[in-house]
Amino acid sequence: MNLRDLEYLVALAEQRNFHRAAELCNASQPTLSAQIRKLEQELGVILFERSPRGLILTQAGEAAVSRARTVLHEVTQMRDDAAGHCADGARRLHLGVFPTLGPYLLPHVMPRFMEIFPSSEILLTEEKSTVLLQRLIDGQIDAALLALPVEDPHITGRKLFTEPFRLAVPSGHALAQQERLSANALSGQRLMLLEEGHCLRDQALTLCHRYGAREYDGFRGTSLETLRQMVIAGMGLTLLPQLACYEGGSRNHIALLPLETDGFQRNIGLYWRKSSNANDHMSKLADLIADVASELIASGT
């Protein structure tokens, strides 16, 4: 038995689904399934009842999960007490960020970070939001930039900034000549969206349903850059967060249009564990990121 096995156990107890639990643990489903079976054999009890309606925790499973959570919490506390500090006594911060934000914000944040925290070292992890949240809870990272809402009893944090979306259309599209669009302009349009697992996909789908647009059938983008290049090629329309709009140097081939409603935006926050002993450090980091993001959004670049 090791800590990874306990992480698998807790994730499966929370998700009640092998596939989702494996995604949260950044493991393959066969690996997680095999380790759960191995754990059951080692303990000599059945932890999960496999029923037609899904997984059910047995009484032995409930007791094991409770113990596993306690162990993982204590390990996280130990990491928090000792981590945060490099060999020379400087603080080390392991920050998580999701792919539709990191490349467009962090290059502007990092130079300022090194100025304000010259004795600190920062490590970056880029993953989808669900994976980041689980890694944060498990103590594998110290903090994460996430799209709101974030609801977990182990996590605290604060909203940093609001980022508008822009409707990206090919330069030759009928909508491209308008400086600003009403939300009704989306009615009947087909939008290219990201693949499953991206929080931006869920936000875009919500807006599509609200304003009468629909998803472009048969296409799922792996990144914002893929979506941008597909728009430039004339394949369709998409929604881009403002910070991602002016990368790639292709402004002559794409129109990025604001929409006349506050609904086309996402709220970004910085989150860390309630048990962390680095609240002051996190608060300063939050101030820094909020200031940089606000400046970028206000300047339109």
mmCIF file of C-alpha atoms in Angstrom:
data_model
loop_
_atom_site.group_PDB
_atom_site.id
_atom_site.type_symbol
_atom_site.label_atom_id
_atom_site.label_comp_id
_atom_site.label_asym_id
_atom_site.label_seq_id
_atom_site.Cartn_x
_atom_site.Cartn_y
_atom_site.Cartn_z
ATOM 1 C CA MET A 1 0.000 0.000 0.000
ATOM 2 C CA ASN A 2 1.300 3.482 -0.841
ATOM 3 C CA LEU A 3 0.016 7.052 -0.971
ATOM 4 C CA ARG A 4 -0.907 6.750 -4.636
ATOM 5 C CA ASP A 5 -3.218 3.838 -3.801
ATOM 6 C CA LEU A 6 -4.932 5.995 -1.182
ATOM 7 C CA GLU A 7 -5.355 8.806 -3.714
ATOM 8 C CA TYR A 8 -6.972 6.337 -6.139
ATOM 9 C CA LEU A 9 -9.285 5.115 -3.370
ATOM 10 C CA VAL A 10 -10.456 8.604 -2.386
ATOM 11 C CA ALA A 11 -10.907 9.708 -5.996
ATOM 12 C CA LEU A 12 -12.997 6.634 -6.810
ATOM 13 C CA ALA A 13 -15.100 7.120 -3.683
ATOM 14 C CA GLU A 14 -15.827 10.719 -4.724
ATOM 15 C CA GLN A 15 -16.443 10.069 -8.430
ATOM 16 C CA ARG A 16 -18.043 6.577 -8.250
ATOM 17 C CA ASN A 17 -16.710 6.096 -11.778
ATOM 18 C CA PHE A 18 -13.402 4.493 -12.790
ATOM 19 C CA HIS A 19 -12.903 6.652 -15.867
ATOM 20 C CA ARG A 20 -13.483 9.983 -14.105
ATOM 21 C CA ALA A 21 -11.393 8.929 -11.109
ATOM 22 C CA ALA A 22 -8.521 7.929 -13.400
ATOM 23 C CA GLU A 23 -8.673 11.319 -15.139
ATOM 24 C CA LEU A 24 -8.528 13.138 -11.802
ATOM 25 C CA CYS A 25 -5.509 11.080 -10.762
ATOM 26 C CA ASN A 26 -3.805 11.493 -14.138
ATOM 27 C CA ALA A 27 -3.691 7.718 -14.493
ATOM 28 C CA SER A 28 -5.050 5.181 -16.950
ATOM 29 C CA GLN A 29 -8.313 3.467 -16.078
ATOM 30 C CA PRO A 30 -6.729 -0.044 -16.129
ATOM 31 C CA THR A 31 -3.994 1.129 -13.731
ATOM 32 C CA LEU A 32 -6.487 2.578 -11.277
ATOM 33 C CA SER A 33 -8.750 -0.490 -11.484
ATOM 34 C CA ALA A 34 -5.817 -2.839 -10.915
ATOM 35 C CA GLN A 35 -4.580 -0.874 -7.897
ATOM 36 C CA ILE A 36 -8.040 -0.819 -6.313
ATOM 37 C CA ARG A 37 -8.293 -4.604 -6.730
ATOM 38 C CA LYS A 38 -4.794 -4.977 -5.263
ATOM 39 C CA LEU A 39 -5.774 -2.784 -2.304
ATOM 40 C CA GLU A 40 -8.888 -4.886 -1.696
ATOM 41 C CA GLN A 41 -6.772 -8.042 -1.743
ATOM 42 C CA GLU A 42 -4.216 -6.518 0.638
ATOM 43 C CA LEU A 43 -6.911 -5.422 3.110
ATOM 44 C CA GLY A 44 -8.897 -8.618 2.693
ATOM 45 C CA VAL A 45 -12.208 -6.805 2.186
ATOM 46 C CA ILE A 46 -14.406 -5.569 -0.640
ATOM 47 C CA LEU A 47 -14.268 -1.763 -0.765
ATOM 48 C CA PHE A 48 -16.710 -1.167 -3.630
ATOM 49 C CA GLU A 49 -19.817 -3.058 -4.607
ATOM 50 C CA ARG A 50 -20.103 -3.155 -8.412
ATOM 51 C CA SER A 51 -23.827 -2.806 -9.088
ATOM 52 C CA PRO A 52 -25.715 -2.177 -12.372
ATOM 53 C CA ARG A 53 -26.345 1.379 -11.183
ATOM 54 C CA GLY A 54 -22.682 2.039 -10.470
ATOM 55 C CA LEU A 55 -20.233 1.760 -7.604
ATOM 56 C CA ILE A 56 -21.412 1.586 -3.997
ATOM 57 C CA LEU A 57 -19.044 1.944 -1.046
ATOM 58 C CA THR A 58 -19.268 -0.961 1.369
ATOM 59 C CA GLN A 59 -19.049 -0.357 5.124
ATOM 60 C CA ALA A 60 -15.428 -1.482 4.974
ATOM 61 C CA GLY A 61 -14.923 0.895 2.061
ATOM 62 C CA GLU A 62 -16.363 3.839 3.971
ATOM 63 C CA ALA A 63 -14.016 3.170 6.879
ATOM 64 C CA ALA A 64 -11.019 2.805 4.556
ATOM 65 C CA VAL A 65 -11.832 6.031 2.697
ATOM 66 C CA SER A 66 -12.136 7.934 5.973
ATOM 67 C CA ARG A 67 -8.724 6.657 7.081
ATOM 68 C CA ALA A 68 -7.226 7.409 3.644
ATOM 69 C CA ARG A 69 -8.456 11.007 3.760
ATOM 70 C CA THR A 70 -6.872 11.457 7.188
ATOM 71 C CA VAL A 71 -3.535 10.058 6.007
ATOM 72 C CA LEU A 72 -3.517 12.183 2.856
ATOM 73 C CA HIS A 73 -4.400 15.276 4.856
ATOM 74 C CA GLU A 74 -1.519 14.680 7.261
ATOM 75 C CA VAL A 75 0.888 14.149 4.352
ATOM 76 C CA THR A 76 -0.330 17.364 2.764
ATOM 77 C CA GLN A 77 0.285 19.199 6.027
ATOM 78 C CA MET A 78 3.806 17.787 6.165
ATOM 79 C CA ARG A 79 4.448 18.910 2.593
ATOM 80 C CA ASP A 80 3.077 22.360 3.342
ATOM 81 C CA ASP A 81 5.309 22.677 6.381
ATOM 82 C CA ALA A 82 8.456 21.681 4.515
ATOM 83 C CA ALA A 83 7.676 22.476 0.869
ATOM 84 C CA GLY A 84 7.529 26.047 0.105
ATOM 85 C CA HIS A 85 11.242 26.255 0.844
ATOM 86 C CA CYS A 86 14.181 25.629 -1.425
ATOM 87 C CA ALA A 87 17.495 24.237 -0.203
ATOM 88 C CA ASP A 88 18.804 27.762 0.455
ATOM 89 C CA GLY A 89 15.766 28.722 2.513
ATOM 90 C CA ALA A 90 13.975 30.545 -0.302
ATOM 91 C CA ARG A 91 10.314 29.842 -0.883
ATOM 92 C CA ARG A 92 9.224 27.501 -3.659
ATOM 93 C CA LEU A 93 5.745 27.822 -5.169
ATOM 94 C CA HIS A 94 4.167 25.149 -7.373
ATOM 95 C CA LEU A 95 1.400 26.824 -9.374
ATOM 96 C CA GLY A 96 -1.175 25.130 -11.588
ATOM 97 C CA VAL A 97 -2.917 26.792 -14.522
ATOM 98 C CA PHE A 98 -5.299 25.541 -17.201
ATOM 99 C CA PRO A 99 -4.278 25.547 -20.909
ATOM 100 C CA THR A 100 -6.647 28.260 -22.174
ATOM 101 C CA LEU A 101 -5.160 30.786 -19.725
ATOM 102 C CA GLY A 102 -1.533 29.916 -18.974
ATOM 103 C CA PRO A 103 0.176 30.769 -22.305
ATOM 104 C CA TYR A 104 -1.558 34.143 -22.524
ATOM 105 C CA LEU A 105 -1.179 35.371 -18.933
ATOM 106 C CA LEU A 106 1.888 33.813 -17.327
ATOM 107 C CA PRO A 107 4.523 35.296 -19.706
ATOM 108 C CA HIS A 108 3.371 38.713 -18.471
ATOM 109 C CA VAL A 109 3.206 37.647 -14.821
ATOM 110 C CA MET A 110 6.566 35.913 -14.500
ATOM 111 C CA PRO A 111 8.896 38.940 -14.961
ATOM 112 C CA ARG A 112 6.905 40.871 -12.345
ATOM 113 C CA PHE A 113 6.939 37.839 -10.043
ATOM 114 C CA MET A 114 10.741 37.658 -10.163
ATOM 115 C CA GLU A 115 10.970 41.366 -9.336
ATOM 116 C CA ILE A 116 8.622 41.179 -6.342
ATOM 117 C CA PHE A 117 9.767 37.754 -5.064
ATOM 118 C CA PRO A 118 13.476 37.641 -6.003
ATOM 119 C CA SER A 119 14.252 34.834 -3.543
ATOM 120 C CA SER A 120 11.367 32.632 -4.695
ATOM 121 C CA GLU A 121 11.279 29.801 -7.187
ATOM 122 C CA ILE A 122 8.112 29.018 -9.128
ATOM 123 C CA LEU A 123 7.203 25.679 -10.707
ATOM 124 C CA LEU A 124 4.369 25.516 -13.220
ATOM 125 C CA THR A 125 1.926 22.730 -14.054
ATOM 126 C CA GLU A 126 -0.508 23.095 -16.968
ATOM 127 C CA GLU A 127 -3.511 20.778 -16.820
ATOM 128 C CA LYS A 128 -7.271 20.810 -17.244
ATOM 129 C CA SER A 129 -9.171 22.339 -14.345
ATOM 130 C CA THR A 130 -10.543 19.109 -12.847
ATOM 131 C CA VAL A 131 -7.048 17.641 -12.674
ATOM 132 C CA LEU A 132 -5.617 20.813 -11.134
ATOM 133 C CA LEU A 133 -8.272 20.895 -8.439
ATOM 134 C CA GLN A 134 -7.601 17.301 -7.449
ATOM 135 C CA ARG A 135 -3.846 17.873 -7.404
ATOM 136 C CA LEU A 136 -4.364 20.938 -5.246
ATOM 137 C CA ILE A 137 -6.498 19.001 -2.766
ATOM 138 C CA ASP A 138 -3.941 16.174 -2.713
ATOM 139 C CA GLY A 139 -1.060 18.549 -1.993
ATOM 140 C CA GLN A 140 0.738 17.972 -5.284
ATOM 141 C CA ILE A 141 0.609 21.685 -6.133
ATOM 142 C CA ASP A 142 0.438 24.721 -3.848
ATOM 143 C CA ALA A 143 -2.058 26.896 -5.709
ATOM 144 C CA ALA A 144 -4.042 26.965 -8.937
ATOM 145 C CA LEU A 145 -5.568 29.530 -11.252
ATOM 146 C CA LEU A 146 -9.106 28.310 -11.932
ATOM 147 C CA ALA A 147 -12.291 29.567 -13.546
ATOM 148 C CA LEU A 148 -15.101 30.266 -11.103
ATOM 149 C CA PRO A 149 -17.091 28.793 -9.532
ATOM 150 C CA VAL A 150 -14.789 26.598 -7.425
ATOM 151 C CA GLU A 151 -16.534 24.736 -4.620
ATOM 152 C CA ASP A 152 -14.608 22.446 -2.301
ATOM 153 C CA PRO A 153 -14.485 22.499 1.509
ATOM 154 C CA HIS A 154 -10.694 22.075 1.518
ATOM 155 C CA ILE A 155 -9.999 25.058 -0.753
ATOM 156 C CA THR A 156 -9.948 28.809 -0.247
ATOM 157 C CA GLY A 157 -9.063 31.680 -2.542
ATOM 158 C CA ARG A 158 -10.448 34.707 -4.263
ATOM 159 C CA LYS A 159 -11.576 36.077 -7.585
ATOM 160 C CA LEU A 160 -8.821 37.970 -9.421
ATOM 161 C CA PHE A 161 -10.317 39.337 -12.640
ATOM 162 C CA THR A 162 -13.057 39.059 -15.235
ATOM 163 C CA GLU A 163 -12.012 38.261 -18.799
ATOM 164 C CA PRO A 164 -14.417 39.019 -21.687
ATOM 165 C CA PHE A 165 -14.886 36.670 -24.629
ATOM 166 C CA ARG A 166 -14.626 37.767 -28.241
ATOM 167 C CA LEU A 167 -16.420 36.208 -31.198
ATOM 168 C CA ALA A 168 -13.720 35.198 -33.690
ATOM 169 C CA VAL A 169 -14.851 35.191 -37.328
ATOM 170 C CA PRO A 170 -12.952 34.976 -40.645
ATOM 171 C CA SER A 171 -12.121 38.395 -42.075
ATOM 172 C CA GLY A 172 -14.418 37.755 -45.039
ATOM 173 C CA HIS A 173 -17.432 36.782 -42.918
ATOM 174 C CA ALA A 174 -20.574 38.941 -43.036
ATOM 175 C CA LEU A 175 -20.254 39.734 -39.329
ATOM 176 C CA ALA A 176 -16.629 40.870 -39.626
ATOM 177 C CA GLN A 177 -17.542 44.417 -40.664
ATOM 178 C CA GLN A 178 -19.439 45.126 -37.458
ATOM 179 C CA GLU A 179 -17.574 46.744 -34.579
ATOM 180 C CA ARG A 180 -19.788 45.249 -31.895
ATOM 181 C CA LEU A 181 -22.429 42.528 -31.877
ATOM 182 C CA SER A 182 -25.576 41.923 -29.913
ATOM 183 C CA ALA A 183 -25.940 38.485 -28.396
ATOM 184 C CA ASN A 184 -28.706 37.802 -30.923
ATOM 185 C CA ALA A 185 -26.040 37.722 -33.634
ATOM 186 C CA LEU A 186 -25.155 34.218 -32.424
ATOM 187 C CA SER A 187 -28.607 32.862 -33.237
ATOM 188 C CA GLY A 188 -28.313 30.125 -35.857
ATOM 189 C CA GLN A 189 -24.512 30.247 -35.947
ATOM 190 C CA ARG A 190 -22.311 27.158 -35.611
ATOM 191 C CA LEU A 191 -19.362 27.546 -33.254
ATOM 192 C CA MET A 192 -16.222 25.430 -33.157
ATOM 193 C CA LEU A 193 -15.467 24.366 -29.581
ATOM 194 C CA LEU A 194 -12.723 22.657 -27.608
ATOM 195 C CA GLU A 195 -12.739 18.968 -26.786
ATOM 196 C CA GLU A 196 -14.268 17.517 -23.610
ATOM 197 C CA GLY A 197 -12.597 18.382 -20.317
ATOM 198 C CA HIS A 198 -11.885 22.064 -20.958
ATOM 199 C CA CYS A 199 -13.823 24.431 -18.696
ATOM 200 C CA LEU A 200 -13.969 26.892 -21.611
ATOM 201 C CA ARG A 201 -15.926 24.330 -23.629
ATOM 202 C CA ASP A 202 -18.586 24.117 -20.922
ATOM 203 C CA GLN A 203 -18.839 27.913 -20.747
ATOM 204 C CA ALA A 204 -19.123 28.214 -24.534
ATOM 205 C CA LEU A 205 -21.799 25.510 -24.698
ATOM 206 C CA THR A 206 -23.844 27.336 -22.067
ATOM 207 C CA LEU A 207 -23.700 30.527 -24.152
ATOM 208 C CA CYS A 208 -24.601 28.633 -27.337
ATOM 209 C CA HIS A 209 -27.696 27.190 -25.718
ATOM 210 C CA ARG A 210 -28.673 30.543 -24.226
ATOM 211 C CA TYR A 211 -28.416 32.530 -27.454
ATOM 212 C CA GLY A 212 -29.494 30.031 -30.098
ATOM 213 C CA ALA A 213 -26.121 28.957 -31.475
ATOM 214 C CA ARG A 214 -24.987 25.354 -31.801
ATOM 215 C CA GLU A 215 -21.793 23.398 -31.889
ATOM 216 C CA TYR A 216 -20.013 22.723 -35.179
ATOM 217 C CA ASP A 217 -20.698 19.013 -35.722
ATOM 218 C CA GLY A 218 -17.769 16.681 -36.236
ATOM 219 C CA PHE A 219 -15.044 18.980 -34.923
ATOM 220 C CA ARG A 220 -13.438 19.318 -31.481
ATOM 221 C CA GLY A 221 -10.398 21.550 -31.030
ATOM 222 C CA THR A 222 -7.458 20.473 -28.878
ATOM 223 C CA SER A 223 -6.296 24.043 -28.155
ATOM 224 C CA LEU A 224 -7.231 27.679 -28.657
ATOM 225 C CA GLU A 225 -4.536 27.944 -31.317
ATOM 226 C CA THR A 226 -6.229 25.141 -33.265
ATOM 227 C CA LEU A 227 -9.531 27.026 -33.071
ATOM 228 C CA ARG A 228 -7.852 30.264 -34.169
ATOM 229 C CA GLN A 229 -6.244 28.652 -37.208
ATOM 230 C CA MET A 230 -9.522 27.011 -38.198
ATOM 231 C CA VAL A 231 -11.236 30.415 -38.114
ATOM 232 C CA ILE A 232 -8.447 31.915 -40.237
ATOM 233 C CA ALA A 233 -8.937 29.058 -42.722
ATOM 234 C CA GLY A 234 -12.597 30.032 -43.010
ATOM 235 C CA MET A 235 -13.956 26.888 -41.374
ATOM 236 C CA GLY A 236 -16.250 28.634 -38.917
ATOM 237 C CA LEU A 237 -16.613 30.805 -35.815
ATOM 238 C CA THR A 238 -15.484 30.403 -32.230
ATOM 239 C CA LEU A 239 -15.274 32.213 -28.897
ATOM 240 C CA LEU A 240 -11.839 33.296 -27.656
ATOM 241 C CA PRO A 241 -10.955 34.764 -24.246
ATOM 242 C CA GLN A 242 -9.619 38.291 -24.663
ATOM 243 C CA LEU A 243 -6.112 37.476 -23.404
ATOM 244 C CA ALA A 244 -5.814 34.860 -26.168
ATOM 245 C CA CYS A 245 -7.054 37.110 -28.950
ATOM 246 C CA TYR A 246 -3.871 38.817 -29.983
ATOM 247 C CA GLU A 247 -1.435 35.946 -30.180
ATOM 248 C CA GLY A 248 -0.288 34.411 -33.442
ATOM 249 C CA GLY A 249 0.144 37.577 -35.519
ATOM 250 C CA SER A 250 -2.798 36.903 -37.862
ATOM 251 C CA ARG A 251 -5.038 39.895 -37.200
ATOM 252 C CA ASN A 252 -5.448 40.596 -40.927
ATOM 253 C CA HIS A 253 -7.198 37.263 -41.421
ATOM 254 C CA ILE A 254 -9.516 37.223 -38.423
ATOM 255 C CA ALA A 255 -12.003 39.602 -36.815
ATOM 256 C CA LEU A 256 -12.357 39.570 -33.023
ATOM 257 C CA LEU A 257 -15.678 41.105 -32.108
ATOM 258 C CA PRO A 258 -16.943 42.172 -28.670
ATOM 259 C CA LEU A 259 -20.501 41.283 -27.715
ATOM 260 C CA GLU A 260 -22.939 43.654 -26.060
ATOM 261 C CA THR A 261 -23.638 41.619 -22.936
ATOM 262 C CA ASP A 262 -21.849 40.889 -19.684
ATOM 263 C CA GLY A 263 -22.638 37.195 -20.105
ATOM 264 C CA PHE A 264 -19.733 36.665 -22.495
ATOM 265 C CA GLN A 265 -16.943 36.507 -19.944
ATOM 266 C CA ARG A 266 -15.241 34.237 -17.457
ATOM 267 C CA ASN A 267 -14.129 34.915 -13.895
ATOM 268 C CA ILE A 268 -10.664 33.759 -12.867
ATOM 269 C CA GLY A 269 -9.464 33.191 -9.315
ATOM 270 C CA LEU A 270 -6.438 31.957 -7.396
ATOM 271 C CA TYR A 271 -7.074 29.062 -5.005
ATOM 272 C CA TRP A 272 -5.036 27.251 -2.356
ATOM 273 C CA ARG A 273 -5.684 24.849 0.508
ATOM 274 C CA LYS A 274 -7.252 26.168 3.690
ATOM 275 C CA SER A 275 -4.638 24.210 5.640
ATOM 276 C CA SER A 276 -1.736 25.977 3.898
ATOM 277 C CA ASN A 277 0.629 28.050 6.019
ATOM 278 C CA ALA A 278 1.345 30.387 3.072
ATOM 279 C CA ASN A 279 -1.730 32.621 3.168
ATOM 280 C CA ASP A 280 0.275 35.847 3.145
ATOM 281 C CA HIS A 281 2.369 34.673 0.211
ATOM 282 C CA MET A 282 -0.745 33.596 -1.708
ATOM 283 C CA SER A 283 -2.443 36.914 -1.048
ATOM 284 C CA LYS A 284 0.535 38.814 -2.478
ATOM 285 C CA LEU A 285 0.627 36.522 -5.493
ATOM 286 C CA ALA A 286 -3.102 37.069 -6.022
ATOM 287 C CA ASP A 287 -2.602 40.856 -5.948
ATOM 288 C CA LEU A 288 0.195 40.582 -8.510
ATOM 289 C CA ILE A 289 -1.755 38.411 -10.950
ATOM 290 C CA ALA A 290 -4.884 40.557 -10.599
ATOM 291 C CA ASP A 291 -2.916 43.719 -11.374
ATOM 292 C CA VAL A 292 -1.181 42.234 -14.438
ATOM 293 C CA ALA A 293 -4.394 40.742 -15.849
ATOM 294 C CA SER A 294 -6.363 43.936 -15.327
ATOM 295 C CA GLU A 295 -3.690 45.948 -17.128
ATOM 296 C CA LEU A 296 -3.681 43.544 -20.083
ATOM 297 C CA ILE A 297 -7.465 43.497 -20.397
ATOM 298 C CA ALA A 298 -7.730 47.277 -20.093
ATOM 299 C CA SER A 299 -5.109 47.754 -22.824
ATOM 300 C CA GLY A 300 -6.844 45.280 -25.125
ATOM 301 C CA THR A 301 -3.634 43.309 -25.716
#
